[in-house]
Tab-separated table of N, CA, C and O in Angstrom:
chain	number	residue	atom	x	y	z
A	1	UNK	N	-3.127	-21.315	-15.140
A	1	UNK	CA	-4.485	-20.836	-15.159
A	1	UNK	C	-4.916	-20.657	-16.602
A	1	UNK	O	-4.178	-20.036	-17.367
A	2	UNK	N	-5.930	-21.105	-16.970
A	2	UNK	CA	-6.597	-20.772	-18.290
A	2	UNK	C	-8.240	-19.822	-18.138
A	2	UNK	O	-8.952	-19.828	-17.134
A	3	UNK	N	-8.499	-19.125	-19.342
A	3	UNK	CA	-9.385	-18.395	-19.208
A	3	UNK	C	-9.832	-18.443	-20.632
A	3	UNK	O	-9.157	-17.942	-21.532
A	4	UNK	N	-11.127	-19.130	-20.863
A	4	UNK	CA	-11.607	-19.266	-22.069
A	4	UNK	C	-13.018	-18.317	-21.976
A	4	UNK	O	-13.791	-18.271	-21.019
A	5	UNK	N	-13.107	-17.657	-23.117
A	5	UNK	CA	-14.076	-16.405	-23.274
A	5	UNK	C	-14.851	-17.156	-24.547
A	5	UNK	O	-14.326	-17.796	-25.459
A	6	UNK	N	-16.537	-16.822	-24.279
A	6	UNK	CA	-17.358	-17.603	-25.312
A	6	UNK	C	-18.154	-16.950	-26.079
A	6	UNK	O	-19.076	-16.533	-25.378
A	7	UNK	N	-18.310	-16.582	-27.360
A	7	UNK	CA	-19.267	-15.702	-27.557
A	7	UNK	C	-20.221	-16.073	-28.668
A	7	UNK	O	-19.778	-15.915	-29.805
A	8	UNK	N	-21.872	-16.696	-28.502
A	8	UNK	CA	-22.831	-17.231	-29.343
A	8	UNK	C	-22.449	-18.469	-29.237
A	8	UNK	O	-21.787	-18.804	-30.219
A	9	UNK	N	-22.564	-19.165	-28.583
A	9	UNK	CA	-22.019	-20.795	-29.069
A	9	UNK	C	-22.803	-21.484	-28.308
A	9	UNK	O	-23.106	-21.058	-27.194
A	10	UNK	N	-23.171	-22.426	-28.685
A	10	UNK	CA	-23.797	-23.706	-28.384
A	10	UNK	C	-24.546	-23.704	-26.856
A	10	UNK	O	-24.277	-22.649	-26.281
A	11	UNK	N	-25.488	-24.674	-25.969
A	11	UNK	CA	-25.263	-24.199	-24.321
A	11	UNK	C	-24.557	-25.475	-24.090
A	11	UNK	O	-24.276	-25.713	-22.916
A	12	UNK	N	-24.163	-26.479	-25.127
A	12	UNK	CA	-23.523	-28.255	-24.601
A	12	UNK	C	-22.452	-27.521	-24.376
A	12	UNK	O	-21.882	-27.711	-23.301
A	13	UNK	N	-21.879	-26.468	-25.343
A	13	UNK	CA	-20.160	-25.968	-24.609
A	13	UNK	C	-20.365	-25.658	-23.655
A	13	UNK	O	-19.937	-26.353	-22.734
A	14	UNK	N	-20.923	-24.774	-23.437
A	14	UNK	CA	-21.089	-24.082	-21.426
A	14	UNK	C	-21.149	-25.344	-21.244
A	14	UNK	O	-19.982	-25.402	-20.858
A	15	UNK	N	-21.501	-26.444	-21.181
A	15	UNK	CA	-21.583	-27.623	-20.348
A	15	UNK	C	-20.936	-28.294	-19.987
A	15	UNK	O	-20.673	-28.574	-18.817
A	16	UNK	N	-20.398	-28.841	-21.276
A	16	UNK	CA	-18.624	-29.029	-21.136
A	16	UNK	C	-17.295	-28.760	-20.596
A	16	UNK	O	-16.232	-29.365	-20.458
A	17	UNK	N	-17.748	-27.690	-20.363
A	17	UNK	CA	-16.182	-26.654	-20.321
A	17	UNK	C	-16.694	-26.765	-18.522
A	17	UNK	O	-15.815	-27.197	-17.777
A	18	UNK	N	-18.365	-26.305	-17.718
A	18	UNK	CA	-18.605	-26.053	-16.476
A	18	UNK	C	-18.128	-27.483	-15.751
A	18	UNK	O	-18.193	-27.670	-14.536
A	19	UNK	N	-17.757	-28.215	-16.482
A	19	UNK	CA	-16.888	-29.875	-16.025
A	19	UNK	C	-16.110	-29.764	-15.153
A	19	UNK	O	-16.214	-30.159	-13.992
A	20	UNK	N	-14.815	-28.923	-15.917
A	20	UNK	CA	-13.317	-28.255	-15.726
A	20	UNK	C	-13.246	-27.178	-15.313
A	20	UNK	O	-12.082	-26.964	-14.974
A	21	UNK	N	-14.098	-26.045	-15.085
A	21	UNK	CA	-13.801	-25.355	-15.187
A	21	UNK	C	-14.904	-23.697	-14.757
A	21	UNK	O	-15.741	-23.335	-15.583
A	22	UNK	N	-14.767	-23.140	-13.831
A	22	UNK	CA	-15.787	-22.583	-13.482
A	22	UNK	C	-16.295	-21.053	-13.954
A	22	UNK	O	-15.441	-20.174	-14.075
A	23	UNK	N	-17.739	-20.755	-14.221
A	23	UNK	CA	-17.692	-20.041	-15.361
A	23	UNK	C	-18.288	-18.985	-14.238
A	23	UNK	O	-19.277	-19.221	-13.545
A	24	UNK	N	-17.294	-17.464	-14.179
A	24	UNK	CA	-17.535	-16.546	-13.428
A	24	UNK	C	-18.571	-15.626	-13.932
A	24	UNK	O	-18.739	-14.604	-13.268
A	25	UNK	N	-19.412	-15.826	-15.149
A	25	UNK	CA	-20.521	-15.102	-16.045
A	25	UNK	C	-20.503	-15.555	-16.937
A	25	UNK	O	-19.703	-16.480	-17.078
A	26	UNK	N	-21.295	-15.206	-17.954
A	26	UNK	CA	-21.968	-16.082	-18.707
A	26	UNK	C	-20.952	-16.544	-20.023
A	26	UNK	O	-20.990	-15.552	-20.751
A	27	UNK	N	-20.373	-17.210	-20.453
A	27	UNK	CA	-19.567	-17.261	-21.521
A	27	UNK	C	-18.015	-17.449	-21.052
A	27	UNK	O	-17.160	-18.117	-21.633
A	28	UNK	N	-17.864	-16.653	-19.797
A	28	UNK	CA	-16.413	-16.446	-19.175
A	28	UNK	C	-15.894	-17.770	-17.926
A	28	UNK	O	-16.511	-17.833	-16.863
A	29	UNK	N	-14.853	-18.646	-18.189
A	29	UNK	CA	-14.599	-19.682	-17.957
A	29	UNK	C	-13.523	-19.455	-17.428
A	29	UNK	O	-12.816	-18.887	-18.261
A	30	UNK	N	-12.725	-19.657	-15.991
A	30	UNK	CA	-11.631	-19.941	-15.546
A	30	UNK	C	-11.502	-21.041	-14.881
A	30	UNK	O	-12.419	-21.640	-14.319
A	31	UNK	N	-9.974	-21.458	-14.929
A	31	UNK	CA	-9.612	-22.835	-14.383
A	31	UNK	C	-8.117	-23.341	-14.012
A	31	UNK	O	-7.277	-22.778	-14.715
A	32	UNK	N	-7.805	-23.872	-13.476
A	32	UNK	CA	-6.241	-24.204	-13.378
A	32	UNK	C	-6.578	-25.928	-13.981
A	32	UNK	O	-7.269	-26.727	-13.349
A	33	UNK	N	-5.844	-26.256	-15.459
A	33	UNK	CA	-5.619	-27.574	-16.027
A	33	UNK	C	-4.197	-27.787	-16.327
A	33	UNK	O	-3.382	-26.948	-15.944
A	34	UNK	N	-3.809	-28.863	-16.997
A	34	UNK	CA	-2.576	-29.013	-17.776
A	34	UNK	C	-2.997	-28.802	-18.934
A	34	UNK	O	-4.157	-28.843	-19.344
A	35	UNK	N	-1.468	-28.431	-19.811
A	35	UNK	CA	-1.688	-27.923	-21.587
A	35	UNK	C	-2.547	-29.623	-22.144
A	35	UNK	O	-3.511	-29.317	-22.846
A	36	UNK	N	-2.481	-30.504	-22.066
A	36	UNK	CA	-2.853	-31.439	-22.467
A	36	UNK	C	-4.328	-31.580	-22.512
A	36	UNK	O	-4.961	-31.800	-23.545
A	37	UNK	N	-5.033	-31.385	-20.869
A	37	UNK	CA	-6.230	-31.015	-20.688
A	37	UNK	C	-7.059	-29.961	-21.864
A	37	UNK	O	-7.885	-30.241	-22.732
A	38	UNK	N	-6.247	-28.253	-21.337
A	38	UNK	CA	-6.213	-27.420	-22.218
A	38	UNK	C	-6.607	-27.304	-23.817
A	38	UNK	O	-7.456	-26.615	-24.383
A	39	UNK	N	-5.838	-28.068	-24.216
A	39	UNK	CA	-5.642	-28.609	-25.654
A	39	UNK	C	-7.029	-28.937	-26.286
A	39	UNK	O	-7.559	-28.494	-27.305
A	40	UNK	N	-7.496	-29.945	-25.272
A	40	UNK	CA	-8.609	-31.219	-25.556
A	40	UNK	C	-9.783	-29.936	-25.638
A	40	UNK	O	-10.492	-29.711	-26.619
A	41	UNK	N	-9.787	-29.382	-24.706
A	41	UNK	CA	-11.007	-28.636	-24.414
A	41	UNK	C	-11.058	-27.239	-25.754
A	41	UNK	O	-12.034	-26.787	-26.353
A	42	UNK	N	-10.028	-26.980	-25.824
A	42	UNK	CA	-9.915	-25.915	-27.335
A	42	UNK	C	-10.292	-26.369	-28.273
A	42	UNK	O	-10.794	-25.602	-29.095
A	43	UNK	N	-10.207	-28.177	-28.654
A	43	UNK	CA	-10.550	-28.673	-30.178
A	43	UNK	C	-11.915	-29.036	-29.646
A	43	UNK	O	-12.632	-29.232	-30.627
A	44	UNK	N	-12.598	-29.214	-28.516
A	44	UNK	CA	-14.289	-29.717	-28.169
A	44	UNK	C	-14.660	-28.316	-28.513
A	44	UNK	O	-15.272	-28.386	-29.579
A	45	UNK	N	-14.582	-27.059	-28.116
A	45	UNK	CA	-14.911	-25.854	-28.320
A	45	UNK	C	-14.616	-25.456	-29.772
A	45	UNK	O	-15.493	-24.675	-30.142
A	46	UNK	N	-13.626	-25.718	-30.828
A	46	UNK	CA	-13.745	-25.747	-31.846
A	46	UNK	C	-14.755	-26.534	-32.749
A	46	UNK	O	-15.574	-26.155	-33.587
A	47	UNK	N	-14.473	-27.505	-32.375
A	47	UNK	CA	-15.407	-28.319	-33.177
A	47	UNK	C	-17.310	-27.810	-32.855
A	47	UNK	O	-18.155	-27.546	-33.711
A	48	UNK	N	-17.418	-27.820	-31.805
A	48	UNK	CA	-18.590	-27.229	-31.415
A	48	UNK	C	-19.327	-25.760	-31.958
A	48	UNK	O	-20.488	-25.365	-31.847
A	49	UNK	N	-18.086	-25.126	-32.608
A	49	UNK	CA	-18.763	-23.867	-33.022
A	49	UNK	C	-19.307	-23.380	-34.241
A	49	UNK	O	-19.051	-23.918	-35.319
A	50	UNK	N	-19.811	-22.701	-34.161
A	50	UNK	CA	-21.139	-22.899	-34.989
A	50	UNK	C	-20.526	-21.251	-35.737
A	50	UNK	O	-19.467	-21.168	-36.359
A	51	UNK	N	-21.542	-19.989	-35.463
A	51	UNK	CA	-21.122	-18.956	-35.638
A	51	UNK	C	-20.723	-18.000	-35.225
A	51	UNK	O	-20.461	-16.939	-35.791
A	52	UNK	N	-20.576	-18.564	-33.298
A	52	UNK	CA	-19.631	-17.767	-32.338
A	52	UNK	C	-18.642	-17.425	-32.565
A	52	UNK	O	-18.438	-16.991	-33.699
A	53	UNK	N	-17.506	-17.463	-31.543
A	53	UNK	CA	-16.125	-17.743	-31.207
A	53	UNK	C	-15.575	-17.951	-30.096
A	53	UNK	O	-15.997	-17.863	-28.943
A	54	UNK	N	-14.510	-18.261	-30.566
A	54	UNK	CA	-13.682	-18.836	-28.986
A	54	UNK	C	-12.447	-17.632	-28.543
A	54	UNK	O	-11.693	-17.226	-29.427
A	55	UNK	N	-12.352	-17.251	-27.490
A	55	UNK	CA	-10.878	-16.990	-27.123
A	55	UNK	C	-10.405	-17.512	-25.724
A	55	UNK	O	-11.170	-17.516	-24.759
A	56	UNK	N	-8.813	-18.055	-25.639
A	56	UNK	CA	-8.487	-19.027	-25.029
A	56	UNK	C	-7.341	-17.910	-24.355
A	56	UNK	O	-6.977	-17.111	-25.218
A	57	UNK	N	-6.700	-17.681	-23.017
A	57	UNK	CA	-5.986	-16.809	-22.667
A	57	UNK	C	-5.290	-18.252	-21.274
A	57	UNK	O	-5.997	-18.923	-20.523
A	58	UNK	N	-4.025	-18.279	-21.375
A	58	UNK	CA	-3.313	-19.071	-20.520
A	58	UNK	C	-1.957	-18.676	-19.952
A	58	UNK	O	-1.221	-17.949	-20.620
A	59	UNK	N	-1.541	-19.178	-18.591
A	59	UNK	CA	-0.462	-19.001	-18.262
A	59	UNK	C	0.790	-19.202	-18.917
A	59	UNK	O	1.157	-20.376	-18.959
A	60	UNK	N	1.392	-18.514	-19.338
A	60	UNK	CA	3.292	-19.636	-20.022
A	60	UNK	C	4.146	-18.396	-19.439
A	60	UNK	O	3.837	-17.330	-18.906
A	61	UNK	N	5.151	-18.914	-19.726
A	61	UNK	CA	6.446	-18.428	-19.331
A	61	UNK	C	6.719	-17.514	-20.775
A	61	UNK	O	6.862	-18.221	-21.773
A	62	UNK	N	6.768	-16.666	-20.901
A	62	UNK	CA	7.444	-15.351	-21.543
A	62	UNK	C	6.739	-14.198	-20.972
A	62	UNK	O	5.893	-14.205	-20.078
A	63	UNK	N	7.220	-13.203	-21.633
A	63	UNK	CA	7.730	-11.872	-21.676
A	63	UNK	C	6.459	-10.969	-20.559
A	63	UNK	O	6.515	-10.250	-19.561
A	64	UNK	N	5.143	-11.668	-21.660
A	64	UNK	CA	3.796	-10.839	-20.818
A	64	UNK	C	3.310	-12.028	-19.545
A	64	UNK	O	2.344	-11.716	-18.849
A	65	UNK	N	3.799	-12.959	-19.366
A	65	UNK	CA	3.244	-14.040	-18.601
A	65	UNK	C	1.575	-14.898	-19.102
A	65	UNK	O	0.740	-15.564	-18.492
A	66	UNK	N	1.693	-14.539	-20.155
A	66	UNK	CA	0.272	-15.112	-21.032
A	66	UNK	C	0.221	-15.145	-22.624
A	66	UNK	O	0.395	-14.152	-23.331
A	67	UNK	N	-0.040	-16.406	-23.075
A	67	UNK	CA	-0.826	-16.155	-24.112
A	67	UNK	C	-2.034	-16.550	-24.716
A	67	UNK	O	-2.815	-17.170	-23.994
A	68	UNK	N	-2.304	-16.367	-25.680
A	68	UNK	CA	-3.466	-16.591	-26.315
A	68	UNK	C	-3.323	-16.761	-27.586
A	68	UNK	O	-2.338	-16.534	-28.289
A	69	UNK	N	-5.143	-17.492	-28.068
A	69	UNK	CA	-5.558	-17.752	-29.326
A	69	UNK	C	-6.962	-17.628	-29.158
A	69	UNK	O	-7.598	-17.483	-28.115
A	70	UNK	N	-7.528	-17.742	-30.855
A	70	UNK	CA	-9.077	-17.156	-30.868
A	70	UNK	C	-9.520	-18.113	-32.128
A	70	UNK	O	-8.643	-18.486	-32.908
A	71	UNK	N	-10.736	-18.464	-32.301
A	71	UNK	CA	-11.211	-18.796	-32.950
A	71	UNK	C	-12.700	-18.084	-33.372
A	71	UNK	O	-13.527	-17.825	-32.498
A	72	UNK	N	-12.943	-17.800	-34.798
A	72	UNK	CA	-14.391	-16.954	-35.199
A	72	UNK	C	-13.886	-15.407	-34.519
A	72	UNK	O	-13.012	-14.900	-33.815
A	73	UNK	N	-15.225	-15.067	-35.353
A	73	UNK	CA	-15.294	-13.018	-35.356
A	73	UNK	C	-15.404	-13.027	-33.919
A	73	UNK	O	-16.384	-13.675	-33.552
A	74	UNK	N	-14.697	-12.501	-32.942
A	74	UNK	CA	-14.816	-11.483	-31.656
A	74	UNK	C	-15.132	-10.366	-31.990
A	74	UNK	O	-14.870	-9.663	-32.966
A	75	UNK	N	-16.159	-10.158	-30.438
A	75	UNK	CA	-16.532	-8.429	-30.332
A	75	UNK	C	-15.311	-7.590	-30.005
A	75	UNK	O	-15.596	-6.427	-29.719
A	76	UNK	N	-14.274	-7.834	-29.983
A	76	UNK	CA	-13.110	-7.644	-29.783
A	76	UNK	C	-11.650	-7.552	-30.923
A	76	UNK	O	-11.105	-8.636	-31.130
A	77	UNK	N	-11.286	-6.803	-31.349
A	77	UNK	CA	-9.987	-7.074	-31.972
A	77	UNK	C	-8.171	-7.697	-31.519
A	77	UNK	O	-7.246	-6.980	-31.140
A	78	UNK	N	-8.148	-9.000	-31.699
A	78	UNK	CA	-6.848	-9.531	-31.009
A	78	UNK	C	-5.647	-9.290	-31.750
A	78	UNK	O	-5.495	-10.003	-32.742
A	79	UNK	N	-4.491	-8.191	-31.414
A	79	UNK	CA	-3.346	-7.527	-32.310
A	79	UNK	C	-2.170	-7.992	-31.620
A	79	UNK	O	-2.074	-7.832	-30.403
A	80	UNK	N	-0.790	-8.851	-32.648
A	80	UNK	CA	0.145	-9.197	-32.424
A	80	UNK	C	1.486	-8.033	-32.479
A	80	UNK	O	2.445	-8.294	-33.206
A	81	UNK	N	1.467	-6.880	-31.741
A	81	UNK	CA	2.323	-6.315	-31.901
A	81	UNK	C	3.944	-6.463	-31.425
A	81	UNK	O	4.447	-6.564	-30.306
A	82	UNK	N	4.394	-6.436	-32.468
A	82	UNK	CA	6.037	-6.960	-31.737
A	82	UNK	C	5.954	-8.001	-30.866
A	82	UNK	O	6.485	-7.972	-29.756
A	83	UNK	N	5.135	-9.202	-31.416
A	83	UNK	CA	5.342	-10.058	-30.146
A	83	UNK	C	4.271	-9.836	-28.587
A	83	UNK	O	4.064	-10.698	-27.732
A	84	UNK	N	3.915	-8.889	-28.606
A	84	UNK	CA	3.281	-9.001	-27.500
A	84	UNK	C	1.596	-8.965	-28.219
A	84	UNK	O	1.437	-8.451	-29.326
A	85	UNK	N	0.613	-9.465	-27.577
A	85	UNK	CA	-0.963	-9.829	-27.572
A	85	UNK	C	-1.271	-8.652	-26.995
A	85	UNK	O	-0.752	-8.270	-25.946
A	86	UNK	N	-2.518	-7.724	-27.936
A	86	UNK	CA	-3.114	-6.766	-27.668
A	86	UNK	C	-4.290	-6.941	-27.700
A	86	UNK	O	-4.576	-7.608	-28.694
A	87	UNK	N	-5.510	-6.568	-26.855
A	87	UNK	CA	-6.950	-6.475	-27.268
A	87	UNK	C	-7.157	-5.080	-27.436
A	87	UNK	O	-6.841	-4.104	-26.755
A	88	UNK	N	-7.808	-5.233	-28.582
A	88	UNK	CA	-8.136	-3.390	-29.100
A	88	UNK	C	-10.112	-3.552	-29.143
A	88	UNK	O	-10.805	-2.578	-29.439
């Protein structure tokens, strides 16, 4: 499962991403893809951004059963403590 969070960006991304992937409110995107899929859609959403940001939250195998990455300022603070992903 992936869960990409959007904040100020473009409406061609919402467009893009509503392809793959279904957006439960406005900016907020869930979906079941492969990392390959995944991948593609993180560098279209990169490249696409302007002065938003991106955050990308996915299934893997360790410790918390998820991780993540972000791209641009979030209304949000993302903290790597000991290994585990915090939102503050």
């Amino acid at each position: 499962m992936v869960i990409i969070i959007l904040e100020k960006v473009p409406r061609t991304v919402r467009g893009d991403l509503s392809r793959w992937m279904i957006e439960l409110k406005t900016g907020v995107f869930i979906g079941t893809m492969s990392a390959l899929v995944r991948d593609k859609l993180w560098d279209k959403c990169i490249k696409s951004l302007k002065d938003g940001c991106v955050l990308q939250i996915w299934t893997t195998n360790n410790e918390q059963g998820y991780d993540m990455r972000h791209h641009g300022e979030l209304s949000m603070d993302v903290v790597n403590f000991d290994g585990l992903n915090l939102i503050r």
